[in-house]
Rosetta silent file (secondary structure, phi, psi, omega in degrees, C-alpha in Angstrom):
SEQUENCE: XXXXXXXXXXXXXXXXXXXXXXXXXXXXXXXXXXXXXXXXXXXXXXXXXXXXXXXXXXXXXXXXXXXXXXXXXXXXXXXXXXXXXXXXXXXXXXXXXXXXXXXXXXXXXXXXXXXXXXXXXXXXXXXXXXXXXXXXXXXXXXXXXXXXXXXXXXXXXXXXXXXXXXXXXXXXXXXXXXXXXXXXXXXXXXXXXXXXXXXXXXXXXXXXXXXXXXXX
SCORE:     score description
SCORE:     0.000 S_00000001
   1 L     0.000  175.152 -174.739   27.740    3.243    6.190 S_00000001
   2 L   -94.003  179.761 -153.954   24.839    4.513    7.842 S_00000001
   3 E  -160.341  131.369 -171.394   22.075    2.788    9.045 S_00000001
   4 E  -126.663   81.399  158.106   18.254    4.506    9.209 S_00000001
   5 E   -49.368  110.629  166.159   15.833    2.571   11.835 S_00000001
   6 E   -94.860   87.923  155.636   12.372    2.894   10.401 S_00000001
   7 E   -65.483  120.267 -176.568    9.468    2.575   12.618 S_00000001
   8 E  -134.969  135.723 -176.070    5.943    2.331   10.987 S_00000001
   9 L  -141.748   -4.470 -175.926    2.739    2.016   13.087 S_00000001
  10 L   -72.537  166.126  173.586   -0.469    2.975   11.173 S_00000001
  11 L   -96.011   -0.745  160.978   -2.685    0.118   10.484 S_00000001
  12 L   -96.728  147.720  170.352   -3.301    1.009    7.169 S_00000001
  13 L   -75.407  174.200 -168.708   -1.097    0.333    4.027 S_00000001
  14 H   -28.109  -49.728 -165.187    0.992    2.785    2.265 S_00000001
  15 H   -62.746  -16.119 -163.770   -1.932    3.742   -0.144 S_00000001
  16 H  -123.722    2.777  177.855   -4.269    4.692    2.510 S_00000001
  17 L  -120.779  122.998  166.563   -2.085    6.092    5.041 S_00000001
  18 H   -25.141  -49.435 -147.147   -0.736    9.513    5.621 S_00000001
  19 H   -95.403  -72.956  173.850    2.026    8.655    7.949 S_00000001
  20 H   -33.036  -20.404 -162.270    3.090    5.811    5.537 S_00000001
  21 H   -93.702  -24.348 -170.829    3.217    7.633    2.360 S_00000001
  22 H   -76.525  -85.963  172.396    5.209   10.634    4.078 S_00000001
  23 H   -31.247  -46.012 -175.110    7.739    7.919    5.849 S_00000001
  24 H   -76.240   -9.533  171.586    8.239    6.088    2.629 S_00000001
  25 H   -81.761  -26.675 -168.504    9.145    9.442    0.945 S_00000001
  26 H   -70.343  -42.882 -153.084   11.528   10.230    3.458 S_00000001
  27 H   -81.337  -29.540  175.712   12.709    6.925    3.483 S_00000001
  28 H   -54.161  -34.341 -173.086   13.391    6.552   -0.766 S_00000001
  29 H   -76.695  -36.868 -177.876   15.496    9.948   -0.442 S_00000001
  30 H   -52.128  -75.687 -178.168   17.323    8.558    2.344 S_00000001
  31 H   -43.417  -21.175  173.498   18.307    5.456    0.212 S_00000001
  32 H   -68.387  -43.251 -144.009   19.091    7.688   -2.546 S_00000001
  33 H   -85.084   -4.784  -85.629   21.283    9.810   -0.684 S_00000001
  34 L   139.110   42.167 -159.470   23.055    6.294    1.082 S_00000001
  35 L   -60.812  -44.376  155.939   22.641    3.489   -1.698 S_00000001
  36 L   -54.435  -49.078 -177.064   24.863    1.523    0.680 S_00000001
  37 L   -39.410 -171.363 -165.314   23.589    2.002    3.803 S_00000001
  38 E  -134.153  145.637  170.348   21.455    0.074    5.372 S_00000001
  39 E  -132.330  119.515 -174.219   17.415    0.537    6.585 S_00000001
  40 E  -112.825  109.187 -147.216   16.107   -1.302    9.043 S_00000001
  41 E  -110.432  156.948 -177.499   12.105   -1.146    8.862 S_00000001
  42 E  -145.753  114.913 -157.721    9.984   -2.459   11.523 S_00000001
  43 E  -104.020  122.797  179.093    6.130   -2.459   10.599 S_00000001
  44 L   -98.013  -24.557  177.294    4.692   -2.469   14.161 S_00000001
  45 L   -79.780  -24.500  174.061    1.255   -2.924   12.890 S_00000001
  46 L   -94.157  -33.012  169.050    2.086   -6.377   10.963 S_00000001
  47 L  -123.715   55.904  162.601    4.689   -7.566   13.324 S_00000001
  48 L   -20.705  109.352  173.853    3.783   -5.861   16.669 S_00000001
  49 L   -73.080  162.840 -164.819    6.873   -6.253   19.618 S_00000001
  50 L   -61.399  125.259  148.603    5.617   -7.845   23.083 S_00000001
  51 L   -40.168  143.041 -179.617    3.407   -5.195   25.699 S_00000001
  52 L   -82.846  158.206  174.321    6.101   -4.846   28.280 S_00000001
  53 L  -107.853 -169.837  170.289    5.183   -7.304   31.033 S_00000001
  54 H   -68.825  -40.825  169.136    5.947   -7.404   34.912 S_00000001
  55 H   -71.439   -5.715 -177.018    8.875   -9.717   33.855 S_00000001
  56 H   -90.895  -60.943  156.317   10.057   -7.778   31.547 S_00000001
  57 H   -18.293  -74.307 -155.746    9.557   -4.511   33.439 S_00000001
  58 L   -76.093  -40.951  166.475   10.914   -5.997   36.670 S_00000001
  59 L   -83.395  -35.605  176.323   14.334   -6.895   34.859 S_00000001
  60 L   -47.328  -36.358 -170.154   15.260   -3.659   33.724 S_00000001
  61 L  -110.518   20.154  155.510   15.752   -2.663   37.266 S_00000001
  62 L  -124.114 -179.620  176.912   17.493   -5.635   38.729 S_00000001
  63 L  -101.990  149.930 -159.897   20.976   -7.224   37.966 S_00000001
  64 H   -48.254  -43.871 -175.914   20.866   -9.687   35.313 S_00000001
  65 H   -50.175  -24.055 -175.074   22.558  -12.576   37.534 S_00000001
  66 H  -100.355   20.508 -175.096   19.345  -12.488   39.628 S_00000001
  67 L   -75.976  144.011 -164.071   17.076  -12.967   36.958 S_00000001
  68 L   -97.386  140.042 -171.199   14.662  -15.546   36.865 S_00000001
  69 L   -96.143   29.410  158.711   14.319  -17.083   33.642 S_00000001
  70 L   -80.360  -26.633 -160.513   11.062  -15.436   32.620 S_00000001
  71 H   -87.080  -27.536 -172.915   12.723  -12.290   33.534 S_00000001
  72 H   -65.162  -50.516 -177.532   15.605  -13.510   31.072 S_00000001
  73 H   -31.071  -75.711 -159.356   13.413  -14.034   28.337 S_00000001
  74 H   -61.825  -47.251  164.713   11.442  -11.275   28.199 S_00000001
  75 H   -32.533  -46.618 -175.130   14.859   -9.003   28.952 S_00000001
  76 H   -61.963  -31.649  177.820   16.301  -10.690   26.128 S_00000001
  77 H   -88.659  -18.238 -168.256   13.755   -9.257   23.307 S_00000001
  78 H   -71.390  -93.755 -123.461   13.574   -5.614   25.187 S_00000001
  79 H   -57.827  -30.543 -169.217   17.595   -5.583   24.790 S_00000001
  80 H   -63.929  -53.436 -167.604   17.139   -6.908   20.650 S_00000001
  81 H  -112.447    7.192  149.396   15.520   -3.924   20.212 S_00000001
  82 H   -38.895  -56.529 -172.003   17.296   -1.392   22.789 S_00000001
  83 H   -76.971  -20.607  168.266   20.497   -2.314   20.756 S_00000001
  84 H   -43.578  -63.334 -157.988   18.670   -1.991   17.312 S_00000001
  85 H   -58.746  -66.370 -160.615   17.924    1.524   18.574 S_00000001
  86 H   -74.544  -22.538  168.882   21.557    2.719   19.743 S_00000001
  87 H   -15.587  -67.665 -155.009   22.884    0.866   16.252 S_00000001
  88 L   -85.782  160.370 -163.002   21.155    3.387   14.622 S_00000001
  89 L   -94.061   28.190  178.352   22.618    6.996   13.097 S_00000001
  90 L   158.139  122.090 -168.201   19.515    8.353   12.461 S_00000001
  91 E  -128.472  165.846 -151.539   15.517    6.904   13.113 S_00000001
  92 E  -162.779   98.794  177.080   12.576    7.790   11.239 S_00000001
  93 E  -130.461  146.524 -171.467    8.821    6.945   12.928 S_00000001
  94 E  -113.392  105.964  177.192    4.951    7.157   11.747 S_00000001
  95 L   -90.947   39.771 -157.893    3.135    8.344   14.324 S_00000001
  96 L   -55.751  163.199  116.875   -0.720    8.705   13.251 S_00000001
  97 E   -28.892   61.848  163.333   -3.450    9.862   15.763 S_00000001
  98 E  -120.669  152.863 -169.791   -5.695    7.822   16.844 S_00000001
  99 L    61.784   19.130  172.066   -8.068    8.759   19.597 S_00000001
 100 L    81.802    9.689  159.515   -5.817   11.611   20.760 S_00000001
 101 E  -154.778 -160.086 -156.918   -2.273    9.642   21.187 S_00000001
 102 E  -123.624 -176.768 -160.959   -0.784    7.289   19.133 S_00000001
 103 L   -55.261  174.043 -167.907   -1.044    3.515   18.161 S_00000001
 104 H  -105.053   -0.583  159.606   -0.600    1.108   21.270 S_00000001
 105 H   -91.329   -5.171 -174.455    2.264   -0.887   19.400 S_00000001
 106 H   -77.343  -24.185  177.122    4.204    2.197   18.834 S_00000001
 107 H   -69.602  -32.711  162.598    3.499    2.824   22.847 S_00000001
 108 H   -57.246  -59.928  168.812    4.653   -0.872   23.185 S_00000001
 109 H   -63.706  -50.991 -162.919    8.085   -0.411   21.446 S_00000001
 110 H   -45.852  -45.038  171.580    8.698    2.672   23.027 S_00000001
 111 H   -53.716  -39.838  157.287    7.700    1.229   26.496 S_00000001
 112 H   -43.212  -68.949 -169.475   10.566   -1.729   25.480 S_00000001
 113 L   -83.156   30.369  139.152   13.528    0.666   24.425 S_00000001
 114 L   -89.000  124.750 -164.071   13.012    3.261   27.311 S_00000001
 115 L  -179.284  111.735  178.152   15.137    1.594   30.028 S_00000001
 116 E   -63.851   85.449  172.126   16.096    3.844   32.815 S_00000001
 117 L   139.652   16.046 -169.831   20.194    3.500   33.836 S_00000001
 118 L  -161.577  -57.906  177.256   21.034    2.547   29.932 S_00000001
 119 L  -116.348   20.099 -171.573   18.783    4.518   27.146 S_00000001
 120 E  -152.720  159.379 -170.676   16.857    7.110   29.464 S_00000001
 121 L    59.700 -132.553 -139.275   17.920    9.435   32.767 S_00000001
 122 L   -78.620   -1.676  179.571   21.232    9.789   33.634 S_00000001
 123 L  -101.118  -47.616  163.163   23.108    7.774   30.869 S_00000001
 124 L    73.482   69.044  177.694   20.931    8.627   27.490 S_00000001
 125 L   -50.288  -28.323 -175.831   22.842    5.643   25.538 S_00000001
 126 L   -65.823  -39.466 -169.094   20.851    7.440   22.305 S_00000001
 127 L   -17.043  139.415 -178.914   21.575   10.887   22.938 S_00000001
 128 L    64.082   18.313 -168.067   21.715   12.904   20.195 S_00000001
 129 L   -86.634  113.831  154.381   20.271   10.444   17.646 S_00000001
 130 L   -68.594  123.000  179.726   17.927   12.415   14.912 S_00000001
 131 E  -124.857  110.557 -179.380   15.008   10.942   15.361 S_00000001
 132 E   -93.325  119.570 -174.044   12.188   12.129   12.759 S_00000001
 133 E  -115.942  134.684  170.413    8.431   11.876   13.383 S_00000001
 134 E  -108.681  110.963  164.933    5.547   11.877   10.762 S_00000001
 135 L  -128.301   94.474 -173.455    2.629   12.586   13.309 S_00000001
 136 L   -72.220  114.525  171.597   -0.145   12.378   10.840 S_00000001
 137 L  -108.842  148.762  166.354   -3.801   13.615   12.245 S_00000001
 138 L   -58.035  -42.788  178.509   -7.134   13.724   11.166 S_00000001
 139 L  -111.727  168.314 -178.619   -7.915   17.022   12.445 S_00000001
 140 L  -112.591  135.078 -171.282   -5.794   20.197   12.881 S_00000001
 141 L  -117.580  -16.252 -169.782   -4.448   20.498   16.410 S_00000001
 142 L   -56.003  165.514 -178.707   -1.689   22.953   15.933 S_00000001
 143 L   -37.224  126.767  162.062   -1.238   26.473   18.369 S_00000001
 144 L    97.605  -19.820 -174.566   -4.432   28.490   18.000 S_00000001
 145 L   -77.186  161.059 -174.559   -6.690   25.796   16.655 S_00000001
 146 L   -77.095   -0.835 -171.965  -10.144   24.788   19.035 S_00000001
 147 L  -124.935   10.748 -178.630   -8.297   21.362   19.720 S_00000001
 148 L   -68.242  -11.380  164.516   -5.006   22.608   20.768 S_00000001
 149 L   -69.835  -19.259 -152.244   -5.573   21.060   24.178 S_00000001
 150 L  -112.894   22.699  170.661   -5.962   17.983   22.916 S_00000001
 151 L   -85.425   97.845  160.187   -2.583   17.186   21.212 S_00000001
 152 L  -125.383   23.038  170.087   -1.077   14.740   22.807 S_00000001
 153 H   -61.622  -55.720 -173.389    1.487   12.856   19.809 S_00000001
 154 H   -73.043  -91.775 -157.575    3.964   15.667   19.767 S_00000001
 155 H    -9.384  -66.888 -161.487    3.710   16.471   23.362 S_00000001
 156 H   -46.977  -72.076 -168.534    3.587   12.751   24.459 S_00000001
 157 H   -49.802  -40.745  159.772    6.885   12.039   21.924 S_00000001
 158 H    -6.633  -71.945  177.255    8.230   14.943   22.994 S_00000001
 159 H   -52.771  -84.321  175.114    8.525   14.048   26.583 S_00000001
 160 H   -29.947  -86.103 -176.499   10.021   10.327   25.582 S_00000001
 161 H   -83.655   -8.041  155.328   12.465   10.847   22.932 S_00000001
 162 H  -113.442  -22.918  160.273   13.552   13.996   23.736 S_00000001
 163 H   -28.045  -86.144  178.714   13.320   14.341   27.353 S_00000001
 164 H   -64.925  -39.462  176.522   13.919   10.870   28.543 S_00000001
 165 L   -77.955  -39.440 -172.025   16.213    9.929   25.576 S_00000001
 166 L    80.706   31.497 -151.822   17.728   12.823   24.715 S_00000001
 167 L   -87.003  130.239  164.693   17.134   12.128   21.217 S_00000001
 168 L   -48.964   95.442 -172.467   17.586   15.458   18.234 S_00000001
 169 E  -113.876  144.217 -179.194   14.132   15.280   17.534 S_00000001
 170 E  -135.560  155.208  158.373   11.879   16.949   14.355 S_00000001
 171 E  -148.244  147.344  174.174    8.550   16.709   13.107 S_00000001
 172 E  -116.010  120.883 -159.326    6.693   16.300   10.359 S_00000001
 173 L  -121.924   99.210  150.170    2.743   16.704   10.747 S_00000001
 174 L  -107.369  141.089 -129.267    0.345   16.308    8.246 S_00000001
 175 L  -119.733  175.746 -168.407   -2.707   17.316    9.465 S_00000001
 176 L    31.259   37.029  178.272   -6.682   17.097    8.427 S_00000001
 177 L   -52.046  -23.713  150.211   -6.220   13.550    6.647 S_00000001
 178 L   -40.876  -36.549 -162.572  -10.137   12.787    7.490 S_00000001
 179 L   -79.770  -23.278  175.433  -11.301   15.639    5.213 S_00000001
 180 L  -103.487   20.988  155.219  -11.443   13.599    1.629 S_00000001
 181 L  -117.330  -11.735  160.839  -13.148   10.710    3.840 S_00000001
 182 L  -107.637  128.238  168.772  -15.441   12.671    6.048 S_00000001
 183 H   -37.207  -58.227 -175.899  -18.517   14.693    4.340 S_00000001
 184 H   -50.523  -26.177 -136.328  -18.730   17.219    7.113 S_00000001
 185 H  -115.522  -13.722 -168.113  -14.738   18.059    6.438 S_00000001
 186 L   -49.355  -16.937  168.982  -15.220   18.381    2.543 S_00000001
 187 L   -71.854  -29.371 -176.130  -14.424   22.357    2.621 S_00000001
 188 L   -72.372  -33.710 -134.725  -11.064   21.274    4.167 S_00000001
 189 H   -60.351  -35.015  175.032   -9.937   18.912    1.431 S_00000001
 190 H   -92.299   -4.997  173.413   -7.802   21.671   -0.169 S_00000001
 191 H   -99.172    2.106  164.991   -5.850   22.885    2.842 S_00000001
 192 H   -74.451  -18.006 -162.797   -5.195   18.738    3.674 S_00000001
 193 H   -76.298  -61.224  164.962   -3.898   18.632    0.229 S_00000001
 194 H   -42.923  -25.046  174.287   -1.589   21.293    0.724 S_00000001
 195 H   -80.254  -35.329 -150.550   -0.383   19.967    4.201 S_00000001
 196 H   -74.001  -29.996 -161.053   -0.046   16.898    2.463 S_00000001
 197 H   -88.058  -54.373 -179.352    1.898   18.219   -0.555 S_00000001
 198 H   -36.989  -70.375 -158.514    4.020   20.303    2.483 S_00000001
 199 H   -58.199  -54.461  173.457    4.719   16.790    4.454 S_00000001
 200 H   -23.291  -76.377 -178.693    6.130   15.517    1.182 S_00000001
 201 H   -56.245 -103.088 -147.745    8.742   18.249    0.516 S_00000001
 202 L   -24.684  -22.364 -170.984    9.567   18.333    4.200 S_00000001
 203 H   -99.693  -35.827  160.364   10.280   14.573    4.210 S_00000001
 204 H   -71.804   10.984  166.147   12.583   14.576    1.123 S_00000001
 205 H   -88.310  -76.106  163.642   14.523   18.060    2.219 S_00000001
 206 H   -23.500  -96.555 -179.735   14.873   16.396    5.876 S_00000001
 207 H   -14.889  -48.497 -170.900   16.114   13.544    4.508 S_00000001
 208 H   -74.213  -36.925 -171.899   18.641   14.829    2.149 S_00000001
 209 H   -72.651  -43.634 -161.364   19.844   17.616    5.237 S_00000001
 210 H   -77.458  -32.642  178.802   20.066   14.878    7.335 S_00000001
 211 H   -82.727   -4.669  152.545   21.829   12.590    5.189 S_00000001
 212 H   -76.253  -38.506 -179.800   24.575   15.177    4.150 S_00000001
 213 H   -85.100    6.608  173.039   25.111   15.955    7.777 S_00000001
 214 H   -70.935  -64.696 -175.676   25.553   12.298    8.443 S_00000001
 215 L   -84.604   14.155  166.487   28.364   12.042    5.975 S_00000001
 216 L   -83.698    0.000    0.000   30.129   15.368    7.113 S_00000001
């Protein structure tokens, strides 16, 4: 059966976060559409994977036999969740905004499972993986907007999972989540509600498309 890695990185819970409430819709239709399957969720903000380190780093690009056994270690948890990653048929990650990129454990797994000669350059074990992003903002950043320089979530993932990985990648972005918590933003409050209402359908349609082309 199929098997749907779930990355989650805001630091707030589901009630107060955008990215969460969007991921967890996506992720109940998935489970509808897959009652067997399997979901494998990994809350980066409660259980945060390792910063990569020099030994850690430093092993990716030598052979294993010469490894030192710091470099073993630390090699040993990058590869736990490299192989999580090529397991899975289909990934699913919550990507808020903060500061203008995104949290520094989601940059922390990614920096783990990017590993040049095995999931990135010339081999891409993931290639072709759907990989689904909720990159939830405060502000509106999209084409045309005064802040369109300053998007760097999409861009940034962009680069990573589909570049370097070669990953099928979509997104879902709901934007001006700050407007029913900042005063100044209180005129926006009805177009976040509508992106908000927007992420929602998009994450249970996605889901369902993805999980019928799964089982085709």
């Amino acid at each position: 059966m199929a098997t749907l890695l779930h990355i989650d990185s805001s630091v707030f819970p589901a009630d107060a976060s955008s990215s969460r409430a969007v991921t967890d819709a996506f992720r109940r239709t998935w489970r509808e559409q897959h009652p067997q399957g399997t979901v494998i969720h990994r809350d980066l903000a409660t259980n945060p994977v390792p910063h990569i380190t020099a030994h850690a780093h430093t092993a990716g690009f030598s052979d294993p036999a010469t490894h030192s056994p710091e470099q073993a270690a630390a090699f040993a948890q990058r590869l736990t969740l490299i192989e999580e990653l090529e397991r899975a048929d289909a990934v699913l990650i919550g990507a808020p905004m903060y500061n203008l990129t995104i949290p520094s454990t989601l940059k922390a797994w990614l920096d783990n499972v990017v590993l040049m000669g095995r999931t990135a350059g010339n081999a891409q074990s993931v290639k072709g993986t759907p990989v689904t992003v909720v990159a939830s903002r405060g502000g509106a950043y999209g084409p045309g907007t005064p802040r369109e320089g300053y998007e760097y979530v999409q861009n940034y993932l962009s680069a990573v999972l589909a570049d370097f990985l070669g990953a099928d990648l979509d997104f879902i972005v709901p934007e001006l989540t700050m407007a029913p918590v900042n005063p100044e933003m209180t005129d926006l409050v009805p177009l976040f509600e509508a992106s908000r209402e927007r992420a929602l359908d998009e994450a249970t349609t996605k889901a369902k498309r993805l999980a019928q082309r799964l089982a085709a």
